[in-house]
Coordinates of C-alpha atoms in Angstrom, one line a residue:
Chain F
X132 CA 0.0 0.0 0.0
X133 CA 1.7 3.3 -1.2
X134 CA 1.2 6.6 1.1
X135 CA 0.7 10.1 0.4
X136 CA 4.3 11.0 0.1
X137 CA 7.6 9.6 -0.2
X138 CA 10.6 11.7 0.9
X139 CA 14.3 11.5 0.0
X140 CA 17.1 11.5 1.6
X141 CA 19.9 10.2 -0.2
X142 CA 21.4 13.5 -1.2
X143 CA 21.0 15.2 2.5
X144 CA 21.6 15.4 6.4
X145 CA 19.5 14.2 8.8
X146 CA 17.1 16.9 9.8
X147 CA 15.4 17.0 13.3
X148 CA 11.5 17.6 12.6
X149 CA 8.7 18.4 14.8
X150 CA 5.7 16.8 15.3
X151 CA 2.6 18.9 13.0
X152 CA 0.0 19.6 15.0
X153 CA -3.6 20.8 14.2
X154 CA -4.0 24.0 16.1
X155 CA -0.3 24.5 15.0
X156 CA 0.6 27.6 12.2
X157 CA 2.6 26.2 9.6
X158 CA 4.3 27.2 6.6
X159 CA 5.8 25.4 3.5
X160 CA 9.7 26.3 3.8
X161 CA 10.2 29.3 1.5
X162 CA 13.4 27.1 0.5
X163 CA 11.1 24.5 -1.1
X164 CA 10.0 24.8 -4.6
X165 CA 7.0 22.7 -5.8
X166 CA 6.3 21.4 -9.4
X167 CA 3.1 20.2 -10.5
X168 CA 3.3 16.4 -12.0
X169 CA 0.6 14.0 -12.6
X170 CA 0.7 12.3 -9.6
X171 CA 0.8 15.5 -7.4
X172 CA 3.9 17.2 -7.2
X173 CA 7.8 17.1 -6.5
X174 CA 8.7 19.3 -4.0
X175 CA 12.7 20.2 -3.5
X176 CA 14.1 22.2 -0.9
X177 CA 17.8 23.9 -2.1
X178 CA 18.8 24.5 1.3
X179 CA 18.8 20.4 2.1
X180 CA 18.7 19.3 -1.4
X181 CA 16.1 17.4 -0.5
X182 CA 13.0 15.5 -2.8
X183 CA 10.2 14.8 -2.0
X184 CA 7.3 13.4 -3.5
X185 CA 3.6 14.5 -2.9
X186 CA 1.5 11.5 -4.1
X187 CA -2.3 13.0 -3.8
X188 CA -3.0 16.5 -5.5
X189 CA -5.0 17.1 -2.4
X190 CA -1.9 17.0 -0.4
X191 CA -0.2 19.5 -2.6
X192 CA -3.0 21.8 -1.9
X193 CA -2.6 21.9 1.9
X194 CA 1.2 22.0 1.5
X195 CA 0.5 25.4 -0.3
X196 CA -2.3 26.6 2.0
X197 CA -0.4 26.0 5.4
X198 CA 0.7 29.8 5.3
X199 CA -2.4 30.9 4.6
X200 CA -4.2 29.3 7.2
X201 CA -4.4 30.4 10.9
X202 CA -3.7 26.3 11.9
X203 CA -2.9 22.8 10.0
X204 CA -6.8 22.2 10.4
X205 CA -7.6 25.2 8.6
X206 CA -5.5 24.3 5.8
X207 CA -6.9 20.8 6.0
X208 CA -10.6 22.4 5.9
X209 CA -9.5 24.5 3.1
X210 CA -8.8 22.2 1.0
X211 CA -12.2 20.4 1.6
X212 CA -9.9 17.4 3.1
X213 CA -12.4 15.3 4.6
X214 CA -11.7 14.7 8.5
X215 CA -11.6 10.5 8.1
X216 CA -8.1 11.2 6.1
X217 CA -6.5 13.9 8.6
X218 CA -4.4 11.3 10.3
X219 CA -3.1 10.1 6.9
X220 CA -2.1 13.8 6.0
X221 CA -0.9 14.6 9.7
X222 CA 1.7 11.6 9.1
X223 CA 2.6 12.9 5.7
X224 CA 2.8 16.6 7.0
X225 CA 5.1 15.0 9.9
X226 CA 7.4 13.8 7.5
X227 CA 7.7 16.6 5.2
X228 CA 8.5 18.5 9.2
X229 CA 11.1 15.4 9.9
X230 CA 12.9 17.0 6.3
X231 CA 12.4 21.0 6.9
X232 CA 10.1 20.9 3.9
X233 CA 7.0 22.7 5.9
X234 CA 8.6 24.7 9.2
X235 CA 6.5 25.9 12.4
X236 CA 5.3 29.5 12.1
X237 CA 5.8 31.8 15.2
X238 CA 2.4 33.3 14.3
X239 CA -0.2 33.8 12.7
X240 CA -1.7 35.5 9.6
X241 CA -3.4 37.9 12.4
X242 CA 0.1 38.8 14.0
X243 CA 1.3 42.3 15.3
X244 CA 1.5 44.6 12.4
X245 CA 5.1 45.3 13.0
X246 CA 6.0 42.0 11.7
X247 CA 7.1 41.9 8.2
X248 CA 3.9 40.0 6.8
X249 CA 6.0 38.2 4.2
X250 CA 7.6 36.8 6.8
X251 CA 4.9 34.0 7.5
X252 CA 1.6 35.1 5.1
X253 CA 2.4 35.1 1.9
X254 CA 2.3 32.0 -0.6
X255 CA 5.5 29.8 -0.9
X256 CA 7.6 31.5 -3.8
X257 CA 10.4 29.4 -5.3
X258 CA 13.1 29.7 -3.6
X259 CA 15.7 32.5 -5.1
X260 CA 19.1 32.4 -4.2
Chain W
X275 CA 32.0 13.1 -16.9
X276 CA 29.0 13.6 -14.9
X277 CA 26.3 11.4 -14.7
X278 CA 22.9 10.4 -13.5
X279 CA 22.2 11.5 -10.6
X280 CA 18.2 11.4 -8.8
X281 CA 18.6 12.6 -5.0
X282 CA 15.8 10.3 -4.2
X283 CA 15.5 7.6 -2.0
X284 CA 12.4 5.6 -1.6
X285 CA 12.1 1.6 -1.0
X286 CA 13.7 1.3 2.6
X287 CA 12.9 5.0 3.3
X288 CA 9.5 5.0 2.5
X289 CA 8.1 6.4 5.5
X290 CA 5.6 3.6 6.8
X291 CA 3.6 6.2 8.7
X292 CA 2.3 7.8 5.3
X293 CA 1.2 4.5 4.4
X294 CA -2.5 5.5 4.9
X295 CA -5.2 5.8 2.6
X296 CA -5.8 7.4 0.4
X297 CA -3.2 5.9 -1.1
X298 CA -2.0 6.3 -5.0
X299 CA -3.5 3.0 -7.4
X300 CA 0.3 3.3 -9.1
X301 CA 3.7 2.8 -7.6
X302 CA 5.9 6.0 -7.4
X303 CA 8.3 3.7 -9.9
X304 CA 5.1 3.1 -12.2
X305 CA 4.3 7.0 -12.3
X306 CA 8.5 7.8 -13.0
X307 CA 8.2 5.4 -16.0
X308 CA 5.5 7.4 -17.8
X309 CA 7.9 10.1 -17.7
X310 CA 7.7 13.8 -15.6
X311 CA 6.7 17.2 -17.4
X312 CA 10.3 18.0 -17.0
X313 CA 13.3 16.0 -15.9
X314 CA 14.1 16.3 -11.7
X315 CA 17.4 16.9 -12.9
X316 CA 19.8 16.6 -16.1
X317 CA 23.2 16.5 -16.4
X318 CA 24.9 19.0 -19.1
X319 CA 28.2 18.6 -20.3
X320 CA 29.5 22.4 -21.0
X321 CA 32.4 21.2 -23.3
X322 CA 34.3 18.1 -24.5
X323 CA 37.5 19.9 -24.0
X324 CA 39.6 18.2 -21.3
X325 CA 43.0 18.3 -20.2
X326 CA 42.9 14.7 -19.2
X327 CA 42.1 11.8 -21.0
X328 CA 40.4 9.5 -18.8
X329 CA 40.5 5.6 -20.5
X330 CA 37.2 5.1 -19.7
X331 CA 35.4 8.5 -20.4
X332 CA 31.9 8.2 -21.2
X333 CA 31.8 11.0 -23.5
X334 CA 35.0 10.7 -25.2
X335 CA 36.0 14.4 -24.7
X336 CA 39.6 15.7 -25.4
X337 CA 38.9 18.4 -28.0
X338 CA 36.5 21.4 -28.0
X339 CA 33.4 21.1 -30.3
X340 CA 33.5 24.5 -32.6
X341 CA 30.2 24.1 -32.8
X342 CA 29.8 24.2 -28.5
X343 CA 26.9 26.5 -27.0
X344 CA 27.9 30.3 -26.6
X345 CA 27.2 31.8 -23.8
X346 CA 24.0 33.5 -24.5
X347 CA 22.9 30.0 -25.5
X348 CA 23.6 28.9 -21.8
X349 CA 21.8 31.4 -20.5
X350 CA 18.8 30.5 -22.9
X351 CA 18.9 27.2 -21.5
X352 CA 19.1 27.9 -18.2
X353 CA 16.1 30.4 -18.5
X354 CA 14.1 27.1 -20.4
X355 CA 14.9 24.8 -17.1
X356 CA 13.9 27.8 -14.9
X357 CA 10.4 27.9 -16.4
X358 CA 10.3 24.2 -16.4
X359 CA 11.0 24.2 -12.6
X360 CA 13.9 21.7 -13.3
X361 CA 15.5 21.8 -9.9
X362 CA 19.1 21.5 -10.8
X363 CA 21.3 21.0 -13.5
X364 CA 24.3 18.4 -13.1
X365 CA 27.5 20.6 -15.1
X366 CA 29.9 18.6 -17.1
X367 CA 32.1 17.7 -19.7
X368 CA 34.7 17.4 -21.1
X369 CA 36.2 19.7 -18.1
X370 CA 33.7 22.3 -17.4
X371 CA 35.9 24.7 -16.1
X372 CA 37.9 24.7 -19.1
X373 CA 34.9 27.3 -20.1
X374 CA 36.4 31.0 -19.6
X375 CA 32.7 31.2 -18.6
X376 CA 32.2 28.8 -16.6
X377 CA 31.6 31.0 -13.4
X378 CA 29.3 32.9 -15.4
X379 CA 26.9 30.4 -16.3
X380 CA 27.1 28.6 -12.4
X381 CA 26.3 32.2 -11.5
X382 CA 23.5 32.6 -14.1
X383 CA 22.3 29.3 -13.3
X384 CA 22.0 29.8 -9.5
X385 CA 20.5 33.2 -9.7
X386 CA 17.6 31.9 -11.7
X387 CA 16.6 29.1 -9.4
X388 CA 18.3 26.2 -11.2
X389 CA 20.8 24.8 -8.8
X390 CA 24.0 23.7 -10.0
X391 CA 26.0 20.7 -9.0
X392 CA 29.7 19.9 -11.3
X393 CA 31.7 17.3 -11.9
X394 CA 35.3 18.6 -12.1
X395 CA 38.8 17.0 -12.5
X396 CA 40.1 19.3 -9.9
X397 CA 42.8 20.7 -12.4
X398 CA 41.5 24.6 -12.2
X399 CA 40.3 24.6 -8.4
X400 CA 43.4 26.7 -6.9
X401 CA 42.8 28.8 -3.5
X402 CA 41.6 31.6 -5.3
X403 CA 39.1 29.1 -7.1
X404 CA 38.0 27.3 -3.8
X405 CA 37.5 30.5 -2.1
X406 CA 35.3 31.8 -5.3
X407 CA 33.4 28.2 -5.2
X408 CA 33.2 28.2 -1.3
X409 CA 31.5 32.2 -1.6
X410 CA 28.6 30.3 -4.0
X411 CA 25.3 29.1 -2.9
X412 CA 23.6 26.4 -4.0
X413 CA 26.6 24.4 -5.3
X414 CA 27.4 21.4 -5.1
X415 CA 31.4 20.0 -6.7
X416 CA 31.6 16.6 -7.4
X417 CA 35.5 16.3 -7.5
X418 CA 36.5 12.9 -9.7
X419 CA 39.0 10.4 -8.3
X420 CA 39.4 6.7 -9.5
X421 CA 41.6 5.2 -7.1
X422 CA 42.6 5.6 -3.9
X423 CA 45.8 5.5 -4.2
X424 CA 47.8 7.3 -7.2
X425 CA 48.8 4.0 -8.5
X426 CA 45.5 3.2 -8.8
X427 CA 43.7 6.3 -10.3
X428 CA 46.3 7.6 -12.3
X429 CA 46.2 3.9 -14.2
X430 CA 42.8 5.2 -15.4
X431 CA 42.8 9.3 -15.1
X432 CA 46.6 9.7 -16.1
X433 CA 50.0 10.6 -14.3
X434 CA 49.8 13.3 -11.5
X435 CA 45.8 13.6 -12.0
X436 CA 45.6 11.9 -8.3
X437 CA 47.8 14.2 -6.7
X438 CA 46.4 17.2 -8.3
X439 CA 42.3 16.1 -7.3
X440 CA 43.7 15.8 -3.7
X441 CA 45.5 19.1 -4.1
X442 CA 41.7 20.8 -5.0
X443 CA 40.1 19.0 -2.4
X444 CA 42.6 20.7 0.1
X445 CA 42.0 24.1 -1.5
X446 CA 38.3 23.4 -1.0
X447 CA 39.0 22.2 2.7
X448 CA 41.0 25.7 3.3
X449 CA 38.5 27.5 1.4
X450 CA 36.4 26.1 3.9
X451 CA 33.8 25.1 1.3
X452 CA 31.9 22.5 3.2
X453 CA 30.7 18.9 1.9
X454 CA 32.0 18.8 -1.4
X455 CA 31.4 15.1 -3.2
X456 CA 33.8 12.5 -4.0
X457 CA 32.9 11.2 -6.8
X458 CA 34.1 7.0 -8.1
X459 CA 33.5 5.0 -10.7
X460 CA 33.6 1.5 -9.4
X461 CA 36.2 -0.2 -11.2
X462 CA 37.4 -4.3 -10.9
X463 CA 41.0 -1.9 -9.8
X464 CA 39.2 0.2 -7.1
X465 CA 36.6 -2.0 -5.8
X466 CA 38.5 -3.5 -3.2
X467 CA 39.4 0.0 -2.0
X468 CA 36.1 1.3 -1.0
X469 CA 36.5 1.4 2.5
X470 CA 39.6 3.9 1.8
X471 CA 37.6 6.4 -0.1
X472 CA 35.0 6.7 2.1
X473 CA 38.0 7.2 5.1
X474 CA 39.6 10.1 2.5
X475 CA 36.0 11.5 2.1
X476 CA 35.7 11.4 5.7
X477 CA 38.8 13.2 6.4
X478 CA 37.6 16.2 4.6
X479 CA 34.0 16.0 5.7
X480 CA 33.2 15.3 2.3
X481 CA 30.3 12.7 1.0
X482 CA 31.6 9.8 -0.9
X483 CA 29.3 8.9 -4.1
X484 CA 30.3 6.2 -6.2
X485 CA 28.9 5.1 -9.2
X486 CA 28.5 2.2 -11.8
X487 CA 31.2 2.1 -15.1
X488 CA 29.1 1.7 -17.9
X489 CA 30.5 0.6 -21.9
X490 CA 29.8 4.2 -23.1
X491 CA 32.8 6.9 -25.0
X492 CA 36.2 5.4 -24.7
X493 CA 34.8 3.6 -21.8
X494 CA 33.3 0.9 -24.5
X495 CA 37.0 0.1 -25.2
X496 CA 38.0 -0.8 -21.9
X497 CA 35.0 -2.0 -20.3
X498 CA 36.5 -5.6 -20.6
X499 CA 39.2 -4.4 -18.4
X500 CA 37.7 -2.4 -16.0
X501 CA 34.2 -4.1 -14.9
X502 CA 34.4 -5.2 -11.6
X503 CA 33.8 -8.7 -11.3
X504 CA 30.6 -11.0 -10.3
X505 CA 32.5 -11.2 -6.7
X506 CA 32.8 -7.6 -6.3
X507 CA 29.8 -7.1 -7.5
X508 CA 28.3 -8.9 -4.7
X509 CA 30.2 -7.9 -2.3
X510 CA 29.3 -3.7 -3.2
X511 CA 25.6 -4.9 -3.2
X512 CA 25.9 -5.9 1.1
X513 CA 28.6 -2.8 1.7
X514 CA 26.2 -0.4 -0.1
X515 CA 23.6 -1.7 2.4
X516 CA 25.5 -1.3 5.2
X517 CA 26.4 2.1 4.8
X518 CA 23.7 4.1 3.8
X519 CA 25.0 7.6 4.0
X520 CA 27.3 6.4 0.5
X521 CA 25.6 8.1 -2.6
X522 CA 25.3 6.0 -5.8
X523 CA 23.2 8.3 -7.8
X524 CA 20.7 5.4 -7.8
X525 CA 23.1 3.9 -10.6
X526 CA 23.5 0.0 -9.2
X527 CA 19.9 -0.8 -9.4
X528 CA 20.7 -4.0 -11.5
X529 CA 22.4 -5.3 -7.9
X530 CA 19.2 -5.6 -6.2
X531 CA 18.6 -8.8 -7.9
X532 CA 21.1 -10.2 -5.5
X533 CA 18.8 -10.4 -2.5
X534 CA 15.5 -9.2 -0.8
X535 CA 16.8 -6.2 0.4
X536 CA 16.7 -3.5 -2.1
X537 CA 19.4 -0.4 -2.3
X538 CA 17.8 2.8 -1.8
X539 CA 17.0 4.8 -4.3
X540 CA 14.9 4.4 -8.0
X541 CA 14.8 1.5 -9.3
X542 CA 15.0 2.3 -12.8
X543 CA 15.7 3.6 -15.8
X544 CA 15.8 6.8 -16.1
X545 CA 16.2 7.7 -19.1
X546 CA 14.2 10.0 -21.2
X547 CA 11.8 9.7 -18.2
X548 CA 13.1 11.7 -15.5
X549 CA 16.7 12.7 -16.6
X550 CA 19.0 13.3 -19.9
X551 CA 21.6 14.5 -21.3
X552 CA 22.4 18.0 -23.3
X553 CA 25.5 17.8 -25.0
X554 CA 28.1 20.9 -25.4
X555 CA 26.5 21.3 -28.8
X556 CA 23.3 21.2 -27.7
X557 CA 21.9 17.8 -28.7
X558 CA 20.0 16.3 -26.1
X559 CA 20.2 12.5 -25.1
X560 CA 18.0 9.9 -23.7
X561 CA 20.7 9.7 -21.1
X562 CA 24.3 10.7 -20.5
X563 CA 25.7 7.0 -21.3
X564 CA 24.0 7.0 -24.7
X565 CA 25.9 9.8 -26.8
X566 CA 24.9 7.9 -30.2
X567 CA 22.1 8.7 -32.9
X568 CA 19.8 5.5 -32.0
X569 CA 19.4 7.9 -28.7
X570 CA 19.4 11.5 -29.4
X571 CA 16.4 12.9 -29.1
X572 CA 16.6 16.3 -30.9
X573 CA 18.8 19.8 -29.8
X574 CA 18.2 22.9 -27.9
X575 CA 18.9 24.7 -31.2
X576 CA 15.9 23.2 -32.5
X577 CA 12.6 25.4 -33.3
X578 CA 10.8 24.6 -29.9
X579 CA 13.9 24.6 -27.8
X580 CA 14.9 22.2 -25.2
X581 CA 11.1 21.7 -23.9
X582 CA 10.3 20.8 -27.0
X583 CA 12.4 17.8 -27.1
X584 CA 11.9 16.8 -23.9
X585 CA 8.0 17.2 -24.2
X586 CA 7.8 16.2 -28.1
X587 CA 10.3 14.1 -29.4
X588 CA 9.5 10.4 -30.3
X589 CA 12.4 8.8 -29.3
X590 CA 11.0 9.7 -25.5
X591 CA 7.6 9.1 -26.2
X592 CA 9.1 5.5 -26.9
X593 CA 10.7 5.5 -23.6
X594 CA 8.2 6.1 -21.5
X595 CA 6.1 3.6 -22.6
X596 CA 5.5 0.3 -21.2
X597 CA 8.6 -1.8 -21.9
X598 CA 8.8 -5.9 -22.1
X599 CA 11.2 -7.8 -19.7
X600 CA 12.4 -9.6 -23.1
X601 CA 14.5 -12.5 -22.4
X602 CA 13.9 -11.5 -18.8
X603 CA 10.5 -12.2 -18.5
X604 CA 11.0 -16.0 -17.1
X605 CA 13.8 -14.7 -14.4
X606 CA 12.5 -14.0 -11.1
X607 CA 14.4 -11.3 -10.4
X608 CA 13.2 -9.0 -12.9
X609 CA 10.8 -6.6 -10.8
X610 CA 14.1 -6.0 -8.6
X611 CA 16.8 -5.1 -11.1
X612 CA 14.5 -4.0 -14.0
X613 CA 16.8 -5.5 -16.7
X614 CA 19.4 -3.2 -16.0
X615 CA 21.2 -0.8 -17.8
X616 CA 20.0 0.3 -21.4
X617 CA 23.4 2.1 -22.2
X618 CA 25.0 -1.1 -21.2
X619 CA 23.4 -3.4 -23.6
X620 CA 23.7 -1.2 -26.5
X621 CA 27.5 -0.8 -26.5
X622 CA 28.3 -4.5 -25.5
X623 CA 26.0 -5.2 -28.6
X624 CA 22.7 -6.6 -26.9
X625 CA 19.4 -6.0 -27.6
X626 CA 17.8 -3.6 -25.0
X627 CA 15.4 -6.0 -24.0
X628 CA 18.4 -8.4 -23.2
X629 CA 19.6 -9.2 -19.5
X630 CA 22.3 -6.3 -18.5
X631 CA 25.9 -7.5 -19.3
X632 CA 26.5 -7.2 -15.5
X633 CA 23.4 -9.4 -14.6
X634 CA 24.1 -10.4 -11.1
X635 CA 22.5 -13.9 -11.9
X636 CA 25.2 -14.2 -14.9
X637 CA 22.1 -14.1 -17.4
X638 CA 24.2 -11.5 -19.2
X639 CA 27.1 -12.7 -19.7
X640 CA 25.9 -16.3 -20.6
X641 CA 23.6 -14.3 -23.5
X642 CA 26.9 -12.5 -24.6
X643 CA 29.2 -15.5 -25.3
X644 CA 25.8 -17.4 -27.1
X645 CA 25.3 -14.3 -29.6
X646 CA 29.1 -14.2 -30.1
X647 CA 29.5 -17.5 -30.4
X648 CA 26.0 -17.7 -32.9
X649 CA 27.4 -14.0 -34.5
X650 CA 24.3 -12.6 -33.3
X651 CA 26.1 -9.6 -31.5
X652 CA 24.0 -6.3 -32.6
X653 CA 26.7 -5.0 -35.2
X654 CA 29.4 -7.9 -34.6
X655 CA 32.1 -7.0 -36.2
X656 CA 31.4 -3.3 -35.9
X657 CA 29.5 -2.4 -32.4
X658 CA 28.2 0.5 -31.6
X659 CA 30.3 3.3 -31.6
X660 CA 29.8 6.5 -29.4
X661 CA 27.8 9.2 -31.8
X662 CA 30.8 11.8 -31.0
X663 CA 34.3 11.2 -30.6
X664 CA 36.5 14.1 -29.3
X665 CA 39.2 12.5 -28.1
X666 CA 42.7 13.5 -28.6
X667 CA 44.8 11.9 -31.1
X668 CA 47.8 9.4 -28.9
X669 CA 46.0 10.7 -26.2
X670 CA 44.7 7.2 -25.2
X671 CA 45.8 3.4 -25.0
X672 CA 43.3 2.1 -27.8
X673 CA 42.0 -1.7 -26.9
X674 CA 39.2 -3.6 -29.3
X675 CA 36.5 -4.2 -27.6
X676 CA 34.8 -7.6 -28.2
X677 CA 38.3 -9.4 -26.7
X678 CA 37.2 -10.5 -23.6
X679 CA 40.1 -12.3 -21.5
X680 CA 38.9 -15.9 -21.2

């Protein structure tokens, strides 16, 4: 039985990751670049070098809407996830955390205004160097 | 000089915890072999200019191509894998820093989101060059040794090229560069030394990769020579598993026939599916082990440009679709070592749905000596030959291929 995502490693250090939870504010690393593929998406983060494989479109669209979203469950309702398969996408978000491919916001989108916004609200953007 | 390379590792790594519904119908290996919208990565070979003349180069390089990319051609290239969201671009030759600009396009590269990794000789990479590299982000230097001792390398590489990769790999240490890659082609010479590369990669806090020598550019002429044997085989198979922090660019996939445990990595082909080659003169190549017209799939000079070939051309439509085991059908083993290597085959004169000439099970080599024997051999008498030769004349110790010792 195949999951929702398979990550490399082959080409990287062990990363310490924590654990995703729900009322948690996430983001996708703005290191991480994602590219649309039949199967959902290859995701590659240039600071690690790491490669990871999204396996479900739907998962791909909570990757992208975790900085968006004031928690993980938001992003999970936002992309109409239904709540029978949050466990399955908690596990997969854990692993993409256990390779620094989604990171822990501070805050949220409703933070202090002296933060710099782009900080944590915007979209991911590919990663410039 | 470069190769292959996928930075992926599934099979053992596959997280069991994401094992949940809902799960995909396909296998991630099923979904690779219907080919990407753009490769993960591809390896480009900048020039076939090189100062050394490696005996079993896969690309035959010596002389510079007139005909090689300009500059602005580069750039236009690297601009195409930028909107393709190709992650990274493998650099190579030939020598790649033999380009006056060579910096030019790593920089170029880099500062349009396509990271760079390069597979260098080590010749050019004096303390001002280590301290230039080490100031770069998102680079990666594969520096290329052969042996671990000089006696060893040079045999292959050429007199003093030992002395002078360690010499780069201490300006890189000084430089303070970080984990550079040591990068070995497994040889029947070097594979008992294993253990002593990965102690000189250690030593620098470098990564050791290794990977597999394949029949391809001058490499077809001393194949006989080099490939390590059935034994060695085997016994890389159980020290590749024991020591998963060793890189292989997912190259000795043909070894997991040996057992139930399979190497990390992707187990398969990836040819035309998720990685290939552009020349220095553009052409672009199922692979970087096939540089021969029965494999080149069109040229970034081409109306439509290097998306175009990789998207369009029939030669990769071929390739991704769904391929018989062949003569491998009735072996067992055939879901764990995928038949092999396709460049393999094709220069040793087997069909491509033949066992690999390496088979672990000896199905190759039992299929070479009946064609040869039954002058069945794809071209006998006049195998395949690489598609461009650049070597230097003298430069190398010709050996006809086709005299296997025994």
């Amino acid at each position: 039985m195949r999951g929702l995502l398979i990550a490399g490693s082959a080409e990287a250090t062990e990363a310490t990751g924590a654990r995703v939870e729900l009322d948690a504010a996430w983001a996708l690393n703005p290191r991480v670049s994602i590219r649309p593929e039949r199967f959902g998406a290859l995701a590659y983060h240039f600071g690690n070098r790491r490669l990871s494989f999204l396996r479900h479109p739907d998962l791909v669209k909570v990757a992208e809407g975790l900085a968006a979203a004031d928690t993980v469950a938001d992003a999970l309702r936002a992309a109409d996830v239904d709540p029978a398969r949050w466990p399955a996408f908690r596990r997969a978000l854990d692993t993409l955390a256990a390779s620094d491919m989604v990171v822990r916001r501070e805050t949220t989108t409703d933070a202090p205004s002296d933060l710099d916004p782009t900080e944590s609200a915007s979209p991911p953007k590919r990663s410039v160097p | 000089m470069s190769e292959t390379t996928i930075p992926v590792a599934i099979g053992r790594s596959v997280p069991s915890a994401a094992a949940q519904p809902p799960a995909a119908t396909r296998s991630l290996t099923d979904d690779f072999k219907l080919g990407l919208e753009a490769p993960i990565c591809l390896t480009w070979e900048l020039t076939y200019a090189c100062n050394l003349a490696c005996r079993h180069c896969l690309s035959s390089s010596g002389r510079r191509d007139p005909a090689e990319l300009t500059t602005e051609e580069c750039f236009g290239v690297v601009d195409e894998l930028q909107r393709l969201g190709v992650f990274y671009v493998n650099l190579g030759g030939g020598e790649p820093m033999l380009r006056r600009d060579f910096f030019d396009i790593v920089e170029y590269s880099t500062a349009h989101d396509v990271g760079v990794k390069f597979s260098t000789n080590g010749t050019y990479i004096d303390a001002p060059a280590a301290r230039r590299l080490a100031s770069m982000d998102y680079l990666d230097i594969q520096l290329s040794i052969d042996g671990a001792t000089a006696a060893v390398n040079d045999d292959v590489r050429g007199e003093g090229s030992f002395a002078t990769a360690r010499a780069a790999m201490d300006h890189l240490a000084a430089a303070e560069f970080g984990a550079f890659k040591i990068s070995v082609v497994v040889t029947r010479q070097n594979a008992d030394q294993l253990d002593e590369f990965r102690a000189i990669a250690a030593d620098y806090g470098a990564q050791l990769r290794i990977t597999r020598l394949r029949p391809s550019g001058r490499g077809a002429d001393t194949w006989d020579e080099l490939h390590p044997t059935q034994q060695q085989q085997r016994d890389l198979y159980h020290w590749l598993l024991d020591r998963p922090d060793v890189l292989t660019g997912d190259s000795f996939f043909h070894l997991n026939a040996l057992g139930s445990e399979q190497l990390s990595g992707l187990n398969l082909c990836g040819a035309g599916r998720v990685v290939c080659l552009i020349d220095p003169i553009g052409d672009v190549y199922a692979c970087p082990f096939v540089i021969h017209d029965e494999f080149l799939a069109g040229n970034v000079r081409d109306e439509g440009g290097f998306s175009g070939v990789w998207k369009g051309s029939e030669l990769f439509r071929s390739l991704r679709e769904p391929t018989s085991a062949g003569a491998c059908a009735s072996c067992g083993a055939y879901d764990a070592c995928q038949g092999g290597c396709m460049a393999s085959k094709f220069f040793v004169g087997l069909e491509l749905d033949d066992p690999d000439p390496e088979c672990v099970l000896g199905h190759g080599e039992a299929e070479l000596e009946r064609k040869r024997a039954a002058g069945e051999l794809v071209g006998v008498g006049a195998l395949p030959r690489p598609g461009q030769d650049h070597s230097r004349p003298g430069a190398t110790v010709p050996v006809s291929i086709g005299q296997r010792p025994g």
